[in-house]
Coordinates of C-alpha atoms in Angstrom, one line a residue:
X1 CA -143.6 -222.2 -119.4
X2 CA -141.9 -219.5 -122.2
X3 CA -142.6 -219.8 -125.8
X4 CA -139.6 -221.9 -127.1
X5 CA -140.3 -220.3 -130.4
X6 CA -142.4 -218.1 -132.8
X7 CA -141.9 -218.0 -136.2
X8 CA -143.9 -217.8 -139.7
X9 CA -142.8 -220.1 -142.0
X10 CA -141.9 -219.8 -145.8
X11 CA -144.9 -219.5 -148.2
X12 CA -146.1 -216.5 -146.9
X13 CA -148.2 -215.2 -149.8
X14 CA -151.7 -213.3 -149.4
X15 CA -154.3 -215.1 -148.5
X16 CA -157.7 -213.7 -150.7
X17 CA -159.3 -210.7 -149.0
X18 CA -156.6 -211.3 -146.0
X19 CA -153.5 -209.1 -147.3
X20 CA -150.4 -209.6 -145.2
X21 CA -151.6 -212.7 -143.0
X22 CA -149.0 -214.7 -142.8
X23 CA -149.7 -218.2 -144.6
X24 CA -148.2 -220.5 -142.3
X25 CA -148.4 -219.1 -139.0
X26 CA -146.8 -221.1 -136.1
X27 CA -146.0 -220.6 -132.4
X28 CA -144.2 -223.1 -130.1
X29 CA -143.9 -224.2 -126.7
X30 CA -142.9 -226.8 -124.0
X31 CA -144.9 -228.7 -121.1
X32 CA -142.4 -231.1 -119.2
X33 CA -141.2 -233.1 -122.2
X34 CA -144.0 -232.4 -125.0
X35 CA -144.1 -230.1 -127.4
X36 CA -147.0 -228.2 -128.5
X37 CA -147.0 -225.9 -131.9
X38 CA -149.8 -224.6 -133.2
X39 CA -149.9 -225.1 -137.2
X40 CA -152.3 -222.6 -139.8
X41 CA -155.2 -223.8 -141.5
X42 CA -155.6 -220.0 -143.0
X43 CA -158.0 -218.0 -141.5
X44 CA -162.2 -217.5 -141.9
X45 CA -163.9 -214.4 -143.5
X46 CA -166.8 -214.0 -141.2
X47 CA -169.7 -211.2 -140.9
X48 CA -168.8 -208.9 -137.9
X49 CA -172.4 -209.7 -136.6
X50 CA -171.7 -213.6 -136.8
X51 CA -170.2 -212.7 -133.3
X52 CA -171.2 -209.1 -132.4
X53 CA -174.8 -209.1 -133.1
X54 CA -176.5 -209.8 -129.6
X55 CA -174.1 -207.4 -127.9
X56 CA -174.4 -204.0 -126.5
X57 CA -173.4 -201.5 -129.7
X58 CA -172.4 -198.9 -127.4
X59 CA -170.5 -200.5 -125.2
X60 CA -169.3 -202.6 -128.3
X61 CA -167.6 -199.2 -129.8
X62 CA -164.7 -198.7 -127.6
X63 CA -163.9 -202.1 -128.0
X64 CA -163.8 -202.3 -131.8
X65 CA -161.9 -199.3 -131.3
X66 CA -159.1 -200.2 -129.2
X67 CA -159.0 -203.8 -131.3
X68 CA -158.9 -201.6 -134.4
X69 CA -162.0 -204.2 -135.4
X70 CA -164.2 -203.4 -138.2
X71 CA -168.2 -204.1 -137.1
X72 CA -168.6 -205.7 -141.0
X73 CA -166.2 -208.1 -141.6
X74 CA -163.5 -210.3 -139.4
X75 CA -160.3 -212.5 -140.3
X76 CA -160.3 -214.7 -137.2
X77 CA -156.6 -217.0 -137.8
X78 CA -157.8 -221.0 -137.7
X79 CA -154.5 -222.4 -135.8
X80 CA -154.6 -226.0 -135.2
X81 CA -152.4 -227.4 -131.9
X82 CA -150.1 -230.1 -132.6
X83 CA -149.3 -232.1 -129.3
X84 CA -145.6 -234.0 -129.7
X85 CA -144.5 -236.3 -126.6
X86 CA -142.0 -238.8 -129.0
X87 CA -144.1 -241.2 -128.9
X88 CA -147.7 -239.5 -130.2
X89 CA -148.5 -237.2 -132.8
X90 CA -151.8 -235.6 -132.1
X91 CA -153.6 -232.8 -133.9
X92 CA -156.7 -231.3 -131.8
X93 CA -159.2 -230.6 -134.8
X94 CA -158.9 -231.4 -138.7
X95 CA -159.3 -228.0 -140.1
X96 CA -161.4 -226.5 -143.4
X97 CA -160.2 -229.1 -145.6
X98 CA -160.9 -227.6 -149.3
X99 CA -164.6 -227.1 -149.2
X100 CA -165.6 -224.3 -146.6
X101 CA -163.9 -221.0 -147.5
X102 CA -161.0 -220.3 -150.2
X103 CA -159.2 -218.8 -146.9
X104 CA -159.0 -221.6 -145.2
X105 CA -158.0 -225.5 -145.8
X106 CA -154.3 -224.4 -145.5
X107 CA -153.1 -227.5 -142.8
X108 CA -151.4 -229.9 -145.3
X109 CA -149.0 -227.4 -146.7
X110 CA -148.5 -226.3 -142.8
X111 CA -147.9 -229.6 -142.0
X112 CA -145.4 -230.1 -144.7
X113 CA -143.8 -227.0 -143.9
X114 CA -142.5 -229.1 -140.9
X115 CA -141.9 -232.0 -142.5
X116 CA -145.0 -234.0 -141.7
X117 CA -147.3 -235.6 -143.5
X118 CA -151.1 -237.1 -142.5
X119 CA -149.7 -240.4 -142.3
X120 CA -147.6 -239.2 -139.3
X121 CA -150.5 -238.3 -137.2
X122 CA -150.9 -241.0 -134.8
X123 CA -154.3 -239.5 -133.4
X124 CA -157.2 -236.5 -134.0
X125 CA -158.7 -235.3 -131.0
X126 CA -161.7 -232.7 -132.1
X127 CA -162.9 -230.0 -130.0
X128 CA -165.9 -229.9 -131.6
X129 CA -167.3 -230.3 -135.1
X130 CA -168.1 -227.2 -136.2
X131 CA -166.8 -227.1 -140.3
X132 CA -164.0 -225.2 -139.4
X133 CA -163.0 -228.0 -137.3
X134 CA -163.8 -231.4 -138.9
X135 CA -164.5 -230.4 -142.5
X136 CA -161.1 -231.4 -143.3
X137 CA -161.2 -235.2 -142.3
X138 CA -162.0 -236.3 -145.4
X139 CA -159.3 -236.4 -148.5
X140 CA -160.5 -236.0 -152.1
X141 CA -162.1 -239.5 -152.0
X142 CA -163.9 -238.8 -149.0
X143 CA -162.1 -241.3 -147.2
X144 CA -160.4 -240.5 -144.2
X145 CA -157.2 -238.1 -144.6
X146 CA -155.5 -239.0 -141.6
X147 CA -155.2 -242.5 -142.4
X148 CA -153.2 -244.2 -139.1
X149 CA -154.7 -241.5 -136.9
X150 CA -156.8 -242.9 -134.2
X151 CA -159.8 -240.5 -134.0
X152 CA -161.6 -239.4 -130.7
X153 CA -164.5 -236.9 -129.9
X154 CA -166.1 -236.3 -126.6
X155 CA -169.5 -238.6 -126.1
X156 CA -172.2 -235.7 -125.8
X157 CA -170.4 -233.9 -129.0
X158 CA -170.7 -236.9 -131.2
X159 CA -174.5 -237.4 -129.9
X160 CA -175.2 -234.2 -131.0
X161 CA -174.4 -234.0 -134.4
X162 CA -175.4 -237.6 -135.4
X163 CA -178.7 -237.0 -133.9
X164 CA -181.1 -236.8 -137.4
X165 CA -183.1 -234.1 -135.6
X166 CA -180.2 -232.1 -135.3
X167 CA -180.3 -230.5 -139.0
X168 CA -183.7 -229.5 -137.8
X169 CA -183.5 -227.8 -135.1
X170 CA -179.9 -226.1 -135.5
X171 CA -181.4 -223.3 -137.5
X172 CA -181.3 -222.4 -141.4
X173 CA -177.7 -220.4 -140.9
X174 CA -176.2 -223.6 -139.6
X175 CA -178.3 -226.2 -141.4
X176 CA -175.3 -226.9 -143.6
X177 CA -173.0 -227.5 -140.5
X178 CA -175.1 -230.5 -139.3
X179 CA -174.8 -232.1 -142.8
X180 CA -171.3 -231.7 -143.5
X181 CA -170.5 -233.4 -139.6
X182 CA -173.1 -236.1 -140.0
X183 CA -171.2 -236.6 -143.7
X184 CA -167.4 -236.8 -142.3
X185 CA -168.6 -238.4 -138.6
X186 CA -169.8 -241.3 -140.8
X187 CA -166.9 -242.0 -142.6
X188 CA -164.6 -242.6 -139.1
X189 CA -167.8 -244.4 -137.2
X190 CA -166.3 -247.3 -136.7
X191 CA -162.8 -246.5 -135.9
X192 CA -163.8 -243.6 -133.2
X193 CA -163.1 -243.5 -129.7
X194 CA -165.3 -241.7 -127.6
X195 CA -164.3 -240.0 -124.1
X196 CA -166.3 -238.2 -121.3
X197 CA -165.4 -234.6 -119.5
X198 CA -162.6 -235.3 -116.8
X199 CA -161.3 -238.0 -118.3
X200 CA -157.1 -238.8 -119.7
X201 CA -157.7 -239.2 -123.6
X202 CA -153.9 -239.3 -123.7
X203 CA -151.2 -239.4 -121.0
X204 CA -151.0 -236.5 -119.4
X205 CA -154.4 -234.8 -121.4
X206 CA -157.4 -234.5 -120.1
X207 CA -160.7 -233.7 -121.7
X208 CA -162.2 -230.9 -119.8
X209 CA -166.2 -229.8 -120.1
X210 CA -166.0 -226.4 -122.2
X211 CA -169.8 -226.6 -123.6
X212 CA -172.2 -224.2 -124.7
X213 CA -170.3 -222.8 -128.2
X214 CA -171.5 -226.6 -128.9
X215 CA -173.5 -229.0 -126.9
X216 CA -170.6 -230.9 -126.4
X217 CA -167.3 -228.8 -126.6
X218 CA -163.9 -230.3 -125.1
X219 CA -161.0 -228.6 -124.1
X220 CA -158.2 -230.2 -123.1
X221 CA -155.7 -229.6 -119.8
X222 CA -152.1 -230.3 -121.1
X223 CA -149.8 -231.1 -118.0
X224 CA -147.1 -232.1 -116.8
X225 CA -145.9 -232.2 -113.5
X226 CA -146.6 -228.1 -112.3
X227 CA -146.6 -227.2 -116.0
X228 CA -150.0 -227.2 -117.7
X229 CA -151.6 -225.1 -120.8
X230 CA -155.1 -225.3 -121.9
X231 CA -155.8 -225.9 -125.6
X232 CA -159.4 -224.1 -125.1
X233 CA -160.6 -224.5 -129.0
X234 CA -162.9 -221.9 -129.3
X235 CA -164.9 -222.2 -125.9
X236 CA -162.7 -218.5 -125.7
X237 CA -163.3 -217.7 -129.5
X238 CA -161.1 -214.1 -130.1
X239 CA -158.8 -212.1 -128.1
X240 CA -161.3 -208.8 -128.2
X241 CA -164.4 -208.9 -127.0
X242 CA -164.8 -212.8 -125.4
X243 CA -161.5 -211.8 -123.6
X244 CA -162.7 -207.8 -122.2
X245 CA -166.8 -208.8 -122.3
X246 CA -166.8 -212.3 -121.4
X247 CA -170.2 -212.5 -120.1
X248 CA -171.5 -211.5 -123.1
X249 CA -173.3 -213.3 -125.7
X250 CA -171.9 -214.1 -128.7
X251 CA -173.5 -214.9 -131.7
X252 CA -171.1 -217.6 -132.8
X253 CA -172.1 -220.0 -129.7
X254 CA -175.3 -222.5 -130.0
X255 CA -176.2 -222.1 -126.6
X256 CA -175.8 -218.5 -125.8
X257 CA -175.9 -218.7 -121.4
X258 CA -174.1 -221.9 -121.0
X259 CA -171.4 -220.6 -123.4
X260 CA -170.6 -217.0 -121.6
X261 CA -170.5 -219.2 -118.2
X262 CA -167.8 -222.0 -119.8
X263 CA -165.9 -218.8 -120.5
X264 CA -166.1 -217.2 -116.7
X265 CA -165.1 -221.0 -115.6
X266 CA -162.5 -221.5 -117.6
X267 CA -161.0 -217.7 -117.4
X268 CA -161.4 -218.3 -113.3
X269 CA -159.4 -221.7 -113.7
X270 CA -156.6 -220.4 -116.0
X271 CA -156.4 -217.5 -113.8
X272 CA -156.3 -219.7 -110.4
X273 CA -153.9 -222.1 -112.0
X274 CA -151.7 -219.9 -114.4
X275 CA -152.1 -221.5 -117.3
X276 CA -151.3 -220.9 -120.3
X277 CA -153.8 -221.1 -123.5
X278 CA -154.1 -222.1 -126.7
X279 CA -156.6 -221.3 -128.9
X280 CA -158.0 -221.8 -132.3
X281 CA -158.7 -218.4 -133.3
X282 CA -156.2 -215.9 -130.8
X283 CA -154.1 -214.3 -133.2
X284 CA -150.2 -214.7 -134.1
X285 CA -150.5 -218.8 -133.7
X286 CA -152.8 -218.7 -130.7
X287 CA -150.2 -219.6 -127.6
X288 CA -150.4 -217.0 -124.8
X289 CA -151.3 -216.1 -121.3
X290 CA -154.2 -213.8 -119.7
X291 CA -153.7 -210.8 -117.6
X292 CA -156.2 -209.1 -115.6
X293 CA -157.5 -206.1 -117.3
X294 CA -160.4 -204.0 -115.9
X295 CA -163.3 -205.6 -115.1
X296 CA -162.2 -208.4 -117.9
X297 CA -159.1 -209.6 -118.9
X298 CA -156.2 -209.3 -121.7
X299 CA -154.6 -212.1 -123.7
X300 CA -150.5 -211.2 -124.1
X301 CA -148.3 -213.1 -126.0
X302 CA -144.4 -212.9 -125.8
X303 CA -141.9 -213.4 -128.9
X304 CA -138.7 -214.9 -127.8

């Protein structure tokens, strides 16, 4: 399953804070007849301890080290997978929109950089609906951006967030998460279509239980015939630490345990199966492949 193609695409200006990242980052690549390309929504300015703040500073070190990582702040990229079969057009996750970092919110001029526009999409299939992923459903009217898009989320994920006891008992840091989902889930509740872990969302996808970065997190098992890649969302969330450590916490998951044991199921079944991975914040447009490394493992990528 090669990369068909990597490439960053015109309109390559800085990004605030973010110097050289490219602005419309995209990598390519083939399963059976579908194309998959991951498309930019920008990137996310984050506190280093949003994620490193329940681990082991001296074993952390090294790692920052060898990552060349800074402990105060991270640029995770926010790439989007587009899933092509000539038939459908389906984006997994929505992106920023305009509302929650001047970084990010980037997916419409991504999209037009390959010719697409929202009406195109013929479906929105959301990991999760963290603001990263979901905040940009809405257009300037708070309608619905994706206008012919049918729109799907997994069961337990949409239970979550339109529970009204959820915005109390998320915690004050992610208070404003639970609004802004509750705000944007309403506005599709009558047109969504809701699916359960194991289950074919599309021909030849498969929802596949990732949970524990949210209650309900989805990734989702691409495949046709022996070819198969894993668009994993951020149930893996970076290519340092979740990849070397993963049995670590992280403070970017909700439920700290069940996430680090996704991430050991899911490394044990790309590993088994030799999948490939997609994922929304693994640098250079996210497509790659894991290696064994250590007592962990390494994400490579390879630029044709």
């Amino acid at each position: 399953m090669p990369f068909t193609r990597r490439r960053f695409l015109a309109g390559s200006a800085a990004l605030p804070f973010v110097g050289a990242l490219p602005r419309f980052a995209v990598a390519e690549m083939s399963i059976g007849s579908t194309t998959l390309t991951t498309v930019s929504d920008g990137n996310l300015v984050l506190p280093g301890s949003f994620i490193f703040e329940p681990m082991p500073k001296d074993e952390l070190a090294p790692i920052l080290t060898e990552f060349d990582l800074s402990n105060e702040r991270l640029t995770p990229e926010c790439n989007l997978t587009l899933y092509r079969d000539g038939t459908n057009t389906v984006l997994f996750d929505a992106g920023s929109g305009p509302d929650f970092m001047p970084t990010a919110g980037v997916l419409l001029d991504s999209l037009d950089a390959l010719d697409l526009t929202p009406e195109d999409i013929t479906h929105v299939v959301f990991t999760h609906a963290h603001p990263d992923h979901i905040w940009g459903l809405l257009d300037d009217f708070d309608d619905p951006l994706f206008t012919e898009a049918t729109h799907m989320m997994g069961r337990a994920e949409w239970d979550y967030w339109w529970n009204p006891e959820t915005v109390n008992t998320i915690g004050d840091a992610r208070a404003a998460f639970a609004v802004g989902a509750k705000r944007r889930m309403e506005a599709i509740k009558d047109q969504v279509v809701f699916f359960d872990a194991g289950q074919e969302v599309l021909p030849g996808v498969a929802a596949v239980a990732s949970y524990g970065h949210t209650p309900g997190h989805m990734s989702f098992e691409v495949r046709s015939g022996s070819d198969a890649a894993l668009v994993i969302g951020d149930a893996i969330g970076n290519h340092h630490v979740a990849f070397r450590k993963p049995a670590w916490h992280s403070g970017s998951d909700q439920d700290l345990d069940m996430a680090a044991a996704t991430r050991k199921v899911l490394f044990d079944r790309i590993m088994a199966d030799q999948l490939q991975i997609i994922g929304f914040h693994l640098p250079n447009g996210g497509i790659g492949r894991v290696e064994a490394a250590d007592e962990g493992y390494r994400f490579v990528q390879e630029d044709m």
